[in-house]
């Protein structure tokens, strides 16, 4: 009980020290907040991009271009074969005639196309694989199978860019982890330096405390609490920074989404993020204080 | 209670503060330590409070050999030795109560106990009622008495004081001395380092003179022959 009481006393005393120097405390907290806000901001960004693109990431398609000399009847036969194959959700045939008609309508090259003697376009099988984009190996299998037909000119994966996009997102996530690690080190250094200064400022107090029989653990305790409090406040600051930034960006993101006809809305940081930030901040602050206190407190002895 | 056997102390900068000091202070005695500035008085006190360890020889305080005490046991040792400084070394940003309570707080005493003992200590130095004042709001003499209250609040068996009257006028000085005498009467072993020879003569107490890092005189002591024999 008295053990708990002493810790509560240390905590309150540390909080009091921070409150008595509000400007200095604010600066430290803001610096830490910025450092912690960057990885959170990146994370929220990546999550939003994922959300926005989630709709069509499954829409991978395979276009099978047949050789131009393949007659339409053979193409119909191939379509039937394709539909019977495992791993194919749906398949349609775009005949050369239909393709030309559509191209004529959309491109505006009608007169130029009339000058052609033959239809230069091949028949195309448009296939949606059952696996979606989630199973690249299954899609690759299907592609190889289709490629092996003698009537087939080329097989093209329409979803290549989705895979690339997902790879970019994965890269961003990795970058984010790296940034979080480095900025975490930064937070430790900032707290460590602040605690070092604090130890110097309170040198007389530390000497007297040791003189009257205070143990190293007793002397260290308020500094550890100070570091942890800096971290906690820094985490809170980071959360507020990211939340406000997203709130400012939200209308612009919405406008952009509307031009794509999407109902996408920017998601702010979640409550879970707040928990993680506060936890990580507190831990990093504690570690920074522990490192600084370990280095500097041992050197202060009364009367020397 | 305090025994120095052929103690030498050389500081890291090479200065030899004590050459060869042997002395013995039995429990319950009050002794003055005199000598010129730089003669080694402060070093003797630092060795007793375990702020320094002897380079050679042995320092025994309350049966503990300070030269061999493990670092983790130093805090517990220091709680048994009250120290009064000339510049009192109070914490300027804490009220009187918190200053005096510090030795009890570091020892983990219960709040009720702390409250009771701090008031008792302040009562002993005649400052009951000043708990909430900051040190700067008190006179120099009062500040010194707060320092004494802090030194005695945990009732240590040994009290050492470095020039406790150095900044005080004669009347305040004699008040502080009276306070030490009263503490001594209840059994505290006291060693006071001082320049104030008048005060020492007036008290009629034992006086150990330190000169050039050695004991140059030990007057009024009943144990003098023992020390002579040890040499």
Short mmCIF file of C-alpha atoms in Angstrom, two decimals:
data_model
loop_
_atom_site.label_atom_id
_atom_site.label_comp_id
_atom_site.label_asym_id
_atom_site.label_seq_id
_atom_site.Cartn_x
_atom_site.Cartn_y
_atom_site.Cartn_z
CA UNK A 1 0.00 0.00 0.00
CA UNK A 2 2.70 2.45 0.99
CA UNK A 3 4.67 1.23 -2.02
CA UNK A 4 1.79 2.22 -4.29
CA UNK A 5 1.40 5.49 -2.43
CA UNK A 6 5.06 6.35 -2.98
CA UNK A 7 4.72 5.71 -6.70
CA UNK A 8 1.61 7.86 -6.87
CA UNK A 9 3.54 10.58 -5.00
CA UNK A 10 6.41 10.36 -7.50
CA UNK A 11 3.97 10.54 -10.40
CA UNK A 12 2.18 13.58 -8.99
CA UNK A 13 5.46 15.29 -8.19
CA UNK A 14 6.67 14.66 -11.76
CA UNK A 15 3.42 16.00 -13.18
CA UNK A 16 3.82 19.05 -10.95
CA UNK A 17 7.32 19.68 -12.29
CA UNK A 18 6.04 19.56 -15.86
CA UNK A 19 3.13 21.86 -15.06
CA UNK A 20 5.41 24.42 -13.43
CA UNK A 21 7.42 24.83 -16.66
CA UNK A 22 4.57 24.78 -19.20
CA UNK A 23 6.46 26.34 -22.12
CA UNK A 24 9.46 24.01 -21.89
CA UNK A 25 7.12 21.06 -21.45
CA UNK A 26 5.05 22.15 -24.43
CA UNK A 27 8.10 22.35 -26.70
CA UNK A 28 9.28 18.88 -25.77
CA UNK A 29 5.79 17.45 -26.13
CA UNK A 30 5.29 19.07 -29.54
CA UNK A 31 8.63 17.79 -30.84
CA UNK A 32 7.72 14.30 -29.68
CA UNK A 33 4.21 14.68 -31.04
CA UNK A 34 5.56 15.52 -34.51
CA UNK A 35 7.91 12.56 -34.43
CA UNK A 36 5.08 10.21 -33.46
CA UNK A 37 2.56 11.84 -35.82
CA UNK A 38 4.59 11.07 -38.94
CA UNK A 39 4.34 7.25 -38.79
CA UNK A 40 0.69 7.45 -37.74
CA UNK A 41 -0.07 9.84 -40.59
CA UNK A 42 1.63 7.54 -43.09
CA UNK A 43 -0.25 4.56 -41.70
CA UNK A 44 -3.59 6.31 -41.96
CA UNK A 45 -2.72 7.39 -45.50
CA UNK A 46 -1.86 3.85 -46.59
CA UNK A 47 -5.02 2.54 -45.00
CA UNK A 48 -7.11 5.13 -46.83
CA UNK A 49 -5.49 4.37 -50.17
CA UNK A 50 -6.25 0.69 -49.55
CA UNK A 51 -9.85 1.51 -48.80
CA UNK A 52 -10.19 3.68 -51.89
CA UNK A 53 -8.74 1.04 -54.18
CA UNK A 54 -10.34 -1.92 -52.47
CA UNK A 55 -13.30 -1.81 -54.86
CA UNK A 56 -11.39 -2.77 -57.94
CA UNK A 57 -8.46 -4.68 -56.59
CA UNK A 58 -10.45 -7.87 -57.17
CA UNK A 59 -11.31 -6.92 -60.72
CA UNK A 60 -8.47 -8.67 -62.42
CA UNK A 61 -9.20 -9.73 -65.95
CA UNK A 62 -7.55 -11.77 -68.70
CA UNK A 63 -7.80 -10.79 -72.35
CA UNK A 64 -7.05 -13.59 -74.78
CA UNK A 65 -6.25 -12.24 -78.28
CA UNK A 66 -6.78 -14.90 -80.91
CA UNK A 67 -4.86 -14.97 -84.15
CA UNK A 68 -6.59 -12.94 -86.88
CA UNK A 69 -7.06 -15.99 -89.12
CA UNK A 70 -9.16 -17.85 -86.54
CA UNK A 71 -12.76 -18.03 -87.74
CA UNK A 72 -15.61 -16.94 -85.51
CA UNK A 73 -17.00 -20.49 -85.22
CA UNK A 74 -13.68 -21.68 -83.80
CA UNK A 75 -13.70 -18.72 -81.42
CA UNK A 76 -17.16 -19.76 -80.17
CA UNK A 77 -15.80 -23.27 -79.60
CA UNK A 78 -12.89 -21.90 -77.61
CA UNK A 79 -15.27 -19.77 -75.56
CA UNK A 80 -17.20 -22.90 -74.64
CA UNK A 81 -13.98 -24.72 -73.69
CA UNK A 82 -12.91 -21.78 -71.57
CA UNK A 83 -16.17 -21.63 -69.68
CA UNK A 84 -15.81 -25.29 -68.78
CA UNK A 85 -12.37 -24.85 -67.38
CA UNK A 86 -11.82 -24.72 -63.61
CA UNK A 87 -10.83 -21.36 -62.18
CA UNK A 88 -12.84 -19.31 -64.64
CA UNK A 89 -15.70 -17.32 -63.22
CA UNK A 90 -17.02 -15.95 -66.49
CA UNK A 91 -15.94 -15.52 -70.05
CA UNK A 92 -17.34 -13.59 -72.99
CA UNK A 93 -16.39 -13.38 -76.63
CA UNK A 94 -15.83 -10.03 -78.24
CA UNK A 95 -15.93 -10.80 -81.94
CA UNK A 96 -13.77 -8.86 -84.37
CA UNK A 97 -16.91 -7.37 -85.91
CA UNK A 98 -18.28 -6.21 -82.60
CA UNK A 99 -14.89 -4.82 -81.60
CA UNK A 100 -14.57 -2.88 -84.82
CA UNK A 101 -18.08 -1.47 -84.44
CA UNK A 102 -17.32 -0.33 -80.92
CA UNK A 103 -13.98 1.13 -81.96
CA UNK A 104 -15.64 2.97 -84.83
CA UNK A 105 -18.20 4.44 -82.47
CA UNK A 106 -15.77 5.49 -79.72
CA UNK A 107 -12.68 6.59 -81.61
CA UNK A 108 -14.18 8.82 -84.30
CA UNK A 109 -11.91 7.25 -86.95
CA UNK A 110 -14.95 5.98 -88.85
CA UNK A 111 -13.89 7.27 -92.26
CA UNK A 112 -10.35 5.97 -91.87
CA UNK A 113 -11.65 2.55 -90.89
CA UNK A 114 -13.89 2.45 -93.96
CA UNK A 115 -10.76 2.64 -96.07
CA UNK A 116 -9.55 -0.70 -94.71
CA UNK A 117 -10.33 -3.73 -96.81
CA UNK A 118 -10.26 -6.24 -93.97
CA UNK A 119 -11.08 -6.01 -90.32
CA UNK A 120 -7.62 -5.85 -88.69
CA UNK A 121 -8.99 -6.74 -85.24
CA UNK A 122 -8.87 -10.27 -83.79
CA UNK A 123 -11.54 -12.05 -81.80
CA UNK A 124 -10.97 -11.60 -78.08
CA UNK A 125 -12.00 -13.75 -75.14
CA UNK A 126 -12.54 -11.64 -72.01
CA UNK A 127 -12.12 -13.84 -68.98
CA UNK A 128 -12.68 -13.13 -65.29
CA UNK A 129 -10.78 -15.66 -63.22
CA UNK A 130 -12.45 -17.05 -60.09
CA UNK A 131 -9.36 -16.45 -57.97
CA UNK A 132 -9.43 -12.66 -58.32
CA UNK A 133 -6.20 -10.88 -57.57
CA UNK A 134 -5.62 -12.79 -54.38
CA UNK A 135 -3.97 -15.82 -55.92
CA UNK A 136 -1.33 -14.86 -58.48
CA UNK A 137 -0.20 -18.48 -58.92
CA UNK A 138 -3.67 -19.66 -60.02
CA UNK A 139 -3.93 -16.79 -62.48
CA UNK A 140 -0.49 -17.52 -63.86
CA UNK A 141 -1.52 -21.17 -64.36
CA UNK A 142 -4.58 -20.10 -66.26
CA UNK A 143 -2.56 -17.71 -68.38
CA UNK A 144 -0.08 -20.45 -69.34
CA UNK A 145 -2.88 -22.82 -70.20
CA UNK A 146 -4.54 -20.30 -72.48
CA UNK A 147 -1.21 -19.36 -74.06
CA UNK A 148 -0.64 -22.99 -75.03
CA UNK A 149 -3.59 -23.02 -77.46
CA UNK A 150 -2.42 -22.79 -81.07
CA UNK A 151 -5.18 -20.28 -81.94
CA UNK A 152 -3.99 -17.81 -79.31
CA UNK A 153 -1.79 -14.85 -80.25
CA UNK A 154 -1.24 -13.28 -76.81
CA UNK A 155 -2.70 -13.44 -73.34
CA UNK A 156 -2.79 -10.20 -71.40
CA UNK A 157 -3.44 -9.76 -67.69
CA UNK A 158 -5.49 -6.62 -67.27
CA UNK A 159 -4.88 -6.67 -63.53
CA UNK A 160 -1.09 -6.26 -63.72
CA UNK A 161 -1.34 -2.72 -62.47
CA UNK A 162 -3.34 -3.89 -59.42
CA UNK A 163 -0.53 -6.21 -58.46
CA UNK A 164 1.95 -3.40 -58.98
CA UNK A 165 -0.17 -1.07 -56.94
CA UNK A 166 -0.37 -3.57 -54.12
CA UNK A 167 3.41 -3.96 -54.27
CA UNK A 168 3.78 -0.19 -53.95
CA UNK A 169 1.47 -0.21 -50.93
CA UNK A 170 3.52 -3.00 -49.37
CA UNK A 171 6.65 -0.95 -49.98
CA UNK A 172 5.00 2.06 -48.34
CA UNK A 173 4.10 -0.04 -45.34
CA UNK A 174 7.68 -1.21 -45.00
CA UNK A 175 8.88 2.38 -45.33
CA UNK A 176 6.42 3.29 -42.63
CA UNK A 177 7.86 0.69 -40.26
CA UNK A 178 11.33 1.98 -40.96
CA UNK A 179 10.26 5.58 -40.35
CA UNK A 180 8.48 4.55 -37.15
CA UNK A 181 11.64 2.84 -35.93
CA UNK A 182 13.88 5.82 -36.67
CA UNK A 183 11.45 8.37 -35.26
CA UNK A 184 11.02 6.17 -32.18
CA UNK A 185 14.77 6.44 -31.67
CA UNK A 186 14.39 10.19 -32.12
CA UNK A 187 11.77 10.28 -29.38
CA UNK A 188 14.07 8.34 -27.06
CA UNK A 189 16.85 10.82 -27.78
CA UNK A 190 14.63 13.87 -27.22
CA UNK A 191 13.38 12.55 -23.89
CA UNK A 192 16.86 11.45 -22.91
CA UNK A 193 18.25 14.92 -23.56
CA UNK A 194 15.38 16.64 -21.76
CA UNK A 195 15.84 14.39 -18.75
CA UNK A 196 19.59 15.01 -18.81
CA UNK A 197 18.97 18.77 -18.57
CA UNK A 198 16.40 18.20 -15.87
CA UNK A 199 18.89 16.15 -13.86
CA UNK A 200 21.42 18.95 -14.16
CA UNK A 201 18.85 21.50 -13.04
CA UNK A 202 17.89 19.44 -10.02
CA UNK A 203 21.41 18.52 -9.07
CA UNK A 204 21.18 20.09 -5.61
CA UNK A 205 18.00 18.21 -4.88
CA UNK A 206 19.53 14.93 -6.02
CA UNK A 207 22.62 15.49 -3.87
CA UNK A 208 20.59 16.25 -0.77
CA UNK A 209 18.30 13.30 -1.40
CA UNK A 210 21.26 10.94 -1.68
CA UNK A 211 22.81 12.54 1.37
CA UNK A 212 19.84 11.75 3.58
CA UNK A 213 19.86 8.17 2.39
CA UNK A 214 17.85 8.17 -0.83
CA UNK A 215 18.61 5.12 -2.95
CA UNK A 216 19.43 5.37 -6.65
CA UNK A 217 16.03 3.85 -7.41
CA UNK A 218 14.31 6.51 -5.33
CA UNK A 219 16.20 9.32 -7.04
CA UNK A 220 15.59 7.83 -10.49
CA UNK A 221 11.86 7.26 -10.06
CA UNK A 222 10.54 10.81 -10.61
CA UNK A 223 12.67 11.14 -13.76
CA UNK A 224 11.27 7.90 -15.16
CA UNK A 225 7.78 9.17 -14.51
CA UNK A 226 8.66 12.48 -16.13
CA UNK A 227 9.91 10.67 -19.22
CA UNK A 228 6.81 8.47 -19.37
CA UNK A 229 4.57 11.53 -18.99
CA UNK A 230 6.40 13.31 -21.82
CA UNK A 231 5.81 10.23 -23.97
CA UNK A 232 2.14 10.03 -23.04
CA UNK A 233 1.55 13.71 -23.81
CA UNK A 234 3.60 13.39 -27.02
CA UNK A 235 1.40 10.50 -28.13
CA UNK A 236 -1.72 12.51 -27.40
CA UNK A 237 -0.29 15.46 -29.33
CA UNK A 238 0.50 13.19 -32.30
CA UNK A 239 -3.06 11.86 -32.36
CA UNK A 240 -4.51 15.36 -32.31
CA UNK A 241 -2.13 16.50 -35.08
CA UNK A 242 -3.12 13.60 -37.37
CA UNK A 243 -6.83 13.92 -36.59
CA UNK A 244 -6.79 17.66 -37.34
CA UNK A 245 -4.73 17.18 -40.51
CA UNK A 246 -7.19 14.59 -41.84
CA UNK A 247 -10.12 16.76 -40.90
CA UNK A 248 -8.56 19.55 -42.97
CA UNK A 249 -7.92 17.22 -45.92
CA UNK A 250 -11.25 15.40 -45.86
CA UNK A 251 -13.29 17.83 -48.05
CA UNK A 252 -10.59 17.87 -50.73
CA UNK A 253 -10.33 14.09 -50.77
CA UNK A 254 -14.08 13.89 -51.11
CA UNK A 255 -14.07 16.29 -54.05
CA UNK A 256 -11.40 14.19 -55.72
CA UNK A 257 -13.38 11.00 -55.07
CA UNK A 258 -16.51 12.55 -56.57
CA UNK A 259 -14.72 13.21 -59.84
CA UNK A 260 -14.24 9.43 -60.04
CA UNK A 261 -17.85 8.91 -59.11
CA UNK A 262 -16.76 7.26 -55.86
CA UNK A 263 -18.41 7.69 -52.48
CA UNK A 264 -15.05 7.27 -50.78
CA UNK A 265 -14.58 9.30 -47.57
CA UNK A 266 -11.28 9.86 -45.76
CA UNK A 267 -11.02 7.80 -42.57
CA UNK A 268 -9.44 9.47 -39.56
CA UNK A 269 -7.22 7.68 -37.03
CA UNK A 270 -9.09 5.08 -34.97
CA UNK A 271 -9.38 4.84 -31.21
CA UNK A 272 -7.10 1.83 -31.43
CA UNK A 273 -4.42 4.11 -32.91
CA UNK A 274 -4.75 6.39 -29.91
CA UNK A 275 -4.16 3.43 -27.61
CA UNK A 276 -1.10 2.35 -29.57
CA UNK A 277 0.29 5.90 -29.70
CA UNK A 278 -0.16 6.50 -25.98
CA UNK A 279 1.36 3.13 -25.17
CA UNK A 280 4.30 3.52 -27.55
CA UNK A 281 4.91 7.12 -26.48
CA UNK A 282 4.90 6.23 -22.80
CA UNK A 283 7.23 3.30 -23.35
CA UNK A 284 9.67 5.32 -25.49
CA UNK A 285 9.65 8.19 -22.98
CA UNK A 286 10.31 5.79 -20.15
CA UNK A 287 13.19 4.17 -22.04
CA UNK A 288 14.73 7.56 -22.88
CA UNK A 289 14.50 8.67 -19.25
CA UNK A 290 15.89 5.37 -18.05
CA UNK A 291 18.91 5.66 -20.34
CA UNK A 292 19.60 9.27 -19.34
CA UNK A 293 19.04 8.66 -15.64
CA UNK A 294 21.28 5.60 -15.68
CA UNK A 295 24.10 7.59 -17.26
CA UNK A 296 23.85 10.83 -15.32
CA UNK A 297 22.45 10.05 -11.89
CA UNK A 298 25.23 7.68 -10.90
CA UNK A 299 27.73 10.50 -11.41
CA UNK A 300 26.03 12.80 -8.94
CA UNK A 301 27.20 12.09 -5.43
CA UNK A 302 26.82 14.50 -2.53
CA UNK A 303 29.86 16.38 -1.30
CA UNK A 304 32.23 15.57 -4.13
CA UNK B 1 30.45 5.11 17.98
CA UNK B 2 33.03 6.71 15.67
CA UNK B 3 36.53 5.30 15.37
CA UNK B 4 39.31 6.38 12.99
CA UNK B 5 42.35 4.10 12.89
CA UNK B 6 45.39 5.53 11.07
CA UNK B 7 43.16 7.09 8.43
CA UNK B 8 44.65 8.80 5.39
CA UNK B 9 42.67 10.46 2.63
CA UNK B 10 44.09 11.51 -0.69
CA UNK B 11 41.66 13.07 -3.17
CA UNK B 12 41.67 12.16 -6.81
CA UNK B 13 43.41 15.44 -7.66
CA UNK B 14 46.36 14.25 -5.59
CA UNK B 15 45.83 16.52 -2.59
CA UNK B 16 46.41 14.74 0.69
CA UNK B 17 43.69 15.94 3.07
CA UNK B 18 44.42 13.62 5.95
CA UNK B 19 47.82 12.08 6.69
CA UNK B 20 47.29 9.86 9.66
CA UNK B 21 44.27 10.39 11.88
CA UNK B 22 43.22 8.19 14.75
CA UNK B 23 40.40 9.15 17.05
CA UNK B 24 37.59 7.60 18.97
CA UNK B 25 34.25 9.10 19.94
CA UNK B 26 32.19 6.89 22.27
CA UNK B 27 28.40 6.73 21.98
CA UNK B 28 26.57 9.66 23.51
CA UNK B 29 29.53 12.04 23.49
CA UNK B 30 29.52 15.54 22.03
CA UNK B 31 32.83 16.62 20.55
CA UNK B 32 34.15 19.69 18.75
CA UNK B 33 36.47 19.44 15.79
CA UNK B 34 38.62 22.55 15.33
CA UNK B 35 41.47 23.68 13.15
CA UNK B 36 42.23 26.12 10.36
CA UNK B 37 40.44 26.09 7.06
CA UNK B 38 41.85 23.34 4.91
CA UNK B 39 43.30 21.47 7.87
CA UNK B 40 41.08 18.48 7.15
CA UNK B 41 38.00 19.02 9.34
CA UNK B 42 35.57 18.70 6.46
CA UNK B 43 37.30 15.58 5.24
CA UNK B 44 36.84 13.96 8.65
CA UNK B 45 33.11 14.73 8.47
CA UNK B 46 32.85 13.48 4.86
CA UNK B 47 34.45 10.21 5.88
CA UNK B 48 31.92 9.80 8.70
CA UNK B 49 28.93 10.53 6.44
CA UNK B 50 30.41 8.20 3.83
CA UNK B 51 30.59 10.96 1.26
CA UNK B 52 34.16 9.78 0.86
CA UNK B 53 35.95 6.54 1.61
CA UNK B 54 39.38 6.46 3.31
CA UNK B 55 42.44 5.90 1.13
CA UNK B 56 44.21 4.09 3.98
CA UNK B 57 43.20 3.03 7.44
CA UNK B 58 39.77 2.26 8.80
CA UNK B 59 36.71 4.35 9.62
CA UNK B 60 34.12 2.67 11.81
CA UNK B 61 30.75 4.34 12.35
CA UNK B 62 28.17 2.51 14.44
CA UNK B 63 30.12 -0.68 13.87
CA UNK B 64 30.15 -0.35 10.06
CA UNK B 65 33.46 -0.23 8.22
CA UNK B 66 32.81 2.56 5.71
CA UNK B 67 35.71 1.53 3.50
CA UNK B 68 34.16 -1.85 2.82
CA UNK B 69 30.44 -1.08 2.73
CA UNK B 70 28.81 -2.20 -0.53
CA UNK B 71 27.45 0.66 -2.64
CA UNK B 72 23.88 -0.58 -2.37
CA UNK B 73 24.06 -0.38 1.42
CA UNK B 74 25.27 3.23 1.48
CA UNK B 75 21.73 4.74 1.55
CA UNK B 76 20.78 2.71 4.63
CA UNK B 77 24.05 3.75 6.28
CA UNK B 78 23.48 7.45 5.58
CA UNK B 79 20.06 7.31 7.22
CA UNK B 80 21.86 6.64 10.50
CA UNK B 81 24.01 9.77 10.25
CA UNK B 82 22.40 13.21 10.39
CA UNK B 83 24.35 15.96 8.62
CA UNK B 84 24.11 19.73 9.17
CA UNK B 85 25.83 22.05 6.70
CA UNK B 86 27.05 25.60 7.09
CA UNK B 87 25.02 26.58 4.02
CA UNK B 88 22.19 24.34 5.29
CA UNK B 89 21.51 23.02 1.75
CA UNK B 90 17.75 23.31 1.89
CA UNK B 91 15.71 22.86 -1.28
CA UNK B 92 14.61 26.38 -2.15
CA UNK B 93 11.51 25.36 -4.07
CA UNK B 94 10.03 23.20 -1.29
CA UNK B 95 8.33 24.41 1.85
CA UNK B 96 9.88 23.78 5.26
CA UNK B 97 7.73 20.71 5.87
CA UNK B 98 8.89 18.96 2.68
CA UNK B 99 12.52 19.79 3.39
CA UNK B 100 12.40 18.34 6.86
CA UNK B 101 10.36 15.33 5.72
CA UNK B 102 12.85 14.31 3.01
CA UNK B 103 14.85 11.77 5.11
CA UNK B 104 11.59 10.09 6.15
CA UNK B 105 10.21 10.07 2.60
CA UNK B 106 13.31 8.39 1.19
CA UNK B 107 13.10 5.81 3.99
CA UNK B 108 9.51 5.09 2.99
CA UNK B 109 7.84 6.08 6.27
CA UNK B 110 4.06 6.15 6.49
CA UNK B 111 2.42 9.55 5.96
CA UNK B 112 1.08 9.75 9.50
CA UNK B 113 4.49 8.95 10.90
CA UNK B 114 6.08 11.59 8.67
CA UNK B 115 3.61 14.21 9.81
CA UNK B 116 4.17 13.43 13.46
CA UNK B 117 7.95 13.32 13.29
CA UNK B 118 8.34 16.46 11.18
CA UNK B 119 6.27 18.42 13.69
CA UNK B 120 8.30 16.96 16.56
CA UNK B 121 11.57 17.93 14.87
CA UNK B 122 10.33 21.45 14.08
CA UNK B 123 9.13 21.77 17.65
CA UNK B 124 12.61 20.83 18.88
CA UNK B 125 14.23 23.61 16.84
CA UNK B 126 11.48 26.07 17.79
CA UNK B 127 9.96 26.41 14.34
CA UNK B 128 6.60 24.73 14.78
CA UNK B 129 4.14 26.71 12.65
CA UNK B 130 6.55 27.44 9.78
CA UNK B 131 5.75 24.23 7.88
CA UNK B 132 4.27 25.91 4.82
CA UNK B 133 6.89 28.67 4.46
CA UNK B 134 9.62 28.51 1.83
CA UNK B 135 13.22 28.59 3.11
CA UNK B 136 13.78 32.01 1.53
CA UNK B 137 11.01 33.46 3.69
CA UNK B 138 12.94 32.56 6.85
CA UNK B 139 15.90 34.29 8.50
CA UNK B 140 19.38 32.76 8.20
CA UNK B 141 19.21 31.45 11.74
CA UNK B 142 15.83 29.89 11.09
CA UNK B 143 17.07 28.30 7.87
CA UNK B 144 19.94 26.77 9.81
CA UNK B 145 17.49 25.38 12.33
CA UNK B 146 15.39 23.87 9.53
CA UNK B 147 18.60 22.18 8.36
CA UNK B 148 19.08 20.80 11.87
CA UNK B 149 15.48 19.63 12.01
CA UNK B 150 16.06 17.73 8.75
CA UNK B 151 19.20 16.15 10.20
CA UNK B 152 17.46 14.92 13.34
CA UNK B 153 13.99 14.08 12.02
CA UNK B 154 14.77 10.41 11.48
CA UNK B 155 16.44 10.29 14.93
CA UNK B 156 19.87 9.17 13.75
CA UNK B 157 22.25 7.98 16.48
CA UNK B 158 25.02 10.16 15.02
CA UNK B 159 24.83 13.83 14.12
CA UNK B 160 27.66 15.69 12.41
CA UNK B 161 27.69 19.42 11.71
CA UNK B 162 30.06 21.40 9.49
CA UNK B 163 30.37 25.00 10.75
CA UNK B 164 26.72 25.13 11.79
CA UNK B 165 27.18 28.56 13.36
CA UNK B 166 29.47 29.99 10.68
CA UNK B 167 26.83 32.35 9.28
CA UNK B 168 25.14 33.20 12.56
CA UNK B 169 25.59 36.09 15.01
CA UNK B 170 26.79 35.15 18.52
CA UNK B 171 23.33 34.97 20.02
CA UNK B 172 21.92 32.72 17.27
CA UNK B 173 25.11 30.65 17.43
CA UNK B 174 24.71 30.03 21.12
CA UNK B 175 21.05 29.10 20.54
CA UNK B 176 22.06 26.50 17.99
CA UNK B 177 24.71 25.17 20.38
CA UNK B 178 22.09 24.88 23.09
CA UNK B 179 20.00 22.85 20.67
CA UNK B 180 22.90 20.46 20.06
CA UNK B 181 23.45 20.10 23.80
CA UNK B 182 19.82 19.14 24.31
CA UNK B 183 20.03 16.54 21.54
CA UNK B 184 23.19 15.22 23.11
CA UNK B 185 21.44 14.90 26.44
CA UNK B 186 18.96 12.46 24.89
CA UNK B 187 21.81 10.25 23.69
CA UNK B 188 22.80 11.47 20.21
CA UNK B 189 26.51 11.27 19.45
CA UNK B 190 27.49 14.66 18.05
CA UNK B 191 30.54 15.93 16.22
CA UNK B 192 30.66 19.65 15.42
CA UNK B 193 33.36 21.15 13.21
CA UNK B 194 33.80 24.84 13.98
CA UNK B 195 36.07 27.89 13.87
CA UNK B 196 34.37 29.42 16.85
CA UNK B 197 36.92 28.71 19.60
CA UNK B 198 35.06 30.95 22.01
CA UNK B 199 32.00 28.73 21.74
CA UNK B 200 34.13 25.61 22.25
CA UNK B 201 35.88 26.95 25.38
CA UNK B 202 32.59 28.12 26.81
CA UNK B 203 31.07 24.66 26.42
CA UNK B 204 33.82 22.89 28.29
CA UNK B 205 33.41 19.91 25.97
CA UNK B 206 36.08 17.77 24.37
CA UNK B 207 37.91 19.37 21.46
CA UNK B 208 39.84 17.55 18.77
CA UNK B 209 42.26 19.83 16.91
CA UNK B 210 43.16 18.93 13.35
CA UNK B 211 46.24 20.44 11.77
CA UNK B 212 47.78 19.57 8.40
CA UNK B 213 45.76 16.40 8.19
CA UNK B 214 46.71 15.12 11.61
CA UNK B 215 45.29 15.22 15.14
CA UNK B 216 47.26 17.99 16.83
CA UNK B 217 45.40 18.04 20.13
CA UNK B 218 42.64 16.20 21.93
CA UNK B 219 41.59 18.03 25.07
CA UNK B 220 39.06 17.06 27.63
CA UNK B 221 38.90 13.51 26.41
CA UNK B 222 38.76 10.56 28.73
CA UNK B 223 39.85 8.20 25.99
CA UNK B 224 42.99 10.08 25.02
CA UNK B 225 45.29 7.49 26.57
CA UNK B 226 43.68 4.79 24.43
CA UNK B 227 44.41 6.68 21.26
CA UNK B 228 47.97 7.38 22.39
CA UNK B 229 48.39 3.69 23.09
CA UNK B 230 47.14 2.81 19.58
CA UNK B 231 49.71 5.03 18.00
#
